[in-house]
Structures are given as structure tokens and as C-alpha cells.
């Protein structure tokens, strides 16, 4: 199969095939007659695997490590489980942070309805942002309120 044929069969773009080839996940052979790269059924299987792994949140580096384990005839499943558990914890933390951000945003919207528009005066830029939290009832600190992005 050539790039376009593999891309169509795997339902990805030709650029995706070229990217994974460049990164070493796919290992086409050059056709001696025309110089085109020829992809095998194994490349197709690896491409589908990589696409599914990306959908589950695995990074390119992790996919390479998983494929390396498999190429060496070692089960990558223990590694996959371990990585996935770490990813799940990270996603759960991100969800908590997003829920906290959502609540701050809802609180700000409520407070801003009651605040007048201000004009920058050398002391303030936009009082909506600068003073929104002064109008809220005190809340217990979660320890994650001071992280800069």
C-alpha cells in the first residue's frame, strides 16, 4: 500500500501516515521499481493501534514505548495499565480544577451583575477582575487557587 491507500484504509489523513512514518511508528519499505514507500499490513495494524491509543490519551512517546515492548515480544499490557491509571488520575484532577474554575466563573458573573463599569484611572484597569472576589462570602481554601497557568 502507498501512503494514500493506507490513509484511506485506516481513515486518517495522508499527513498522519507521513507523521507516524517520520516518528518511526510505521516502517515502510521502498519499492525498488518506483521509489515509493510501500506499507504493509503490519503498518496498518500499528497505525490503527496508534490512533486508538491517542483516542485514549496516550502520548506519542508512550505509544512508541508500548510498540517497542511488543516488538521485543514482551507484553506491553502491564505498562499500558500503569500509564492509563496515571492518566486517569490526571484527568480526574483536571476535571476537579475545571469544576473549581467553573464555580469561580459563575461567582464572578453573579458579582459582576451588581458592579458598575469602571474607567481605568491609574489605580485600576478593570475593577470587575480586580475586585470580584471581595464581594464573595469566604470559602475554605483548596490549595489550588493560586496556580498560575
PDB file of C-alpha atoms in Angstrom, residues 1 19 22 29 31 37 39 43 47 60 69 72 76 79 87 100 113-114 116-117 127 130 137-138:
ATOM      1  CA  UNK A   1       0.000   0.000   0.000  1.00  0.00           C
ATOM      2  CA  UNK A  19       3.906  11.862  10.594  1.00  0.00           C
ATOM      3  CA  UNK A  22       8.684  10.113  10.369  1.00  0.00           C
ATOM      4  CA  UNK A  29       9.796  -0.437   2.522  1.00  0.00           C
ATOM      5  CA  UNK A  31       9.570  -0.085  -3.820  1.00  0.00           C
ATOM      6  CA  UNK A  37       7.135   3.786   0.160  1.00  0.00           C
ATOM      7  CA  UNK A  39       3.240  -0.032   3.687  1.00  0.00           C
ATOM      8  CA  UNK A  43       1.990  -0.878   9.337  1.00  0.00           C
ATOM      9  CA  UNK A  47      -1.437   2.838  12.597  1.00  0.00           C
ATOM     10  CA  UNK A  60       3.361   9.565  21.083  1.00  0.00           C
ATOM     11  CA  UNK A  69       7.663  -3.714  24.150  1.00  0.00           C
ATOM     12  CA  UNK A  72      10.540  -7.249  21.602  1.00  0.00           C
ATOM     13  CA  UNK A  76       3.010  -4.187  26.941  1.00  0.00           C
ATOM     14  CA  UNK A  79       2.808  -0.838  31.113  1.00  0.00           C
ATOM     15  CA  UNK A  87      -3.636   9.339  33.025  1.00  0.00           C
ATOM     16  CA  UNK A 100     -13.472  24.872  40.529  1.00  0.00           C
ATOM     17  CA  UNK A 113     -24.087  41.941  37.520  1.00  0.00           C
ATOM     18  CA  UNK A 114     -24.100  44.207  40.581  1.00  0.00           C
ATOM     19  CA  UNK A 116     -20.730  49.291  37.931  1.00  0.00           C
ATOM     20  CA  UNK A 117     -18.472  49.691  34.920  1.00  0.00           C
ATOM     21  CA  UNK A 127     -12.444  46.527  38.613  1.00  0.00           C
ATOM     22  CA  UNK A 130      -9.591  43.245  40.350  1.00  0.00           C
ATOM     23  CA  UNK A 137     -18.509  35.020  51.076  1.00  0.00           C
ATOM     24  CA  UNK A 138     -15.323  33.426  52.423  1.00  0.00           C
TER      25      UNK A 138
END
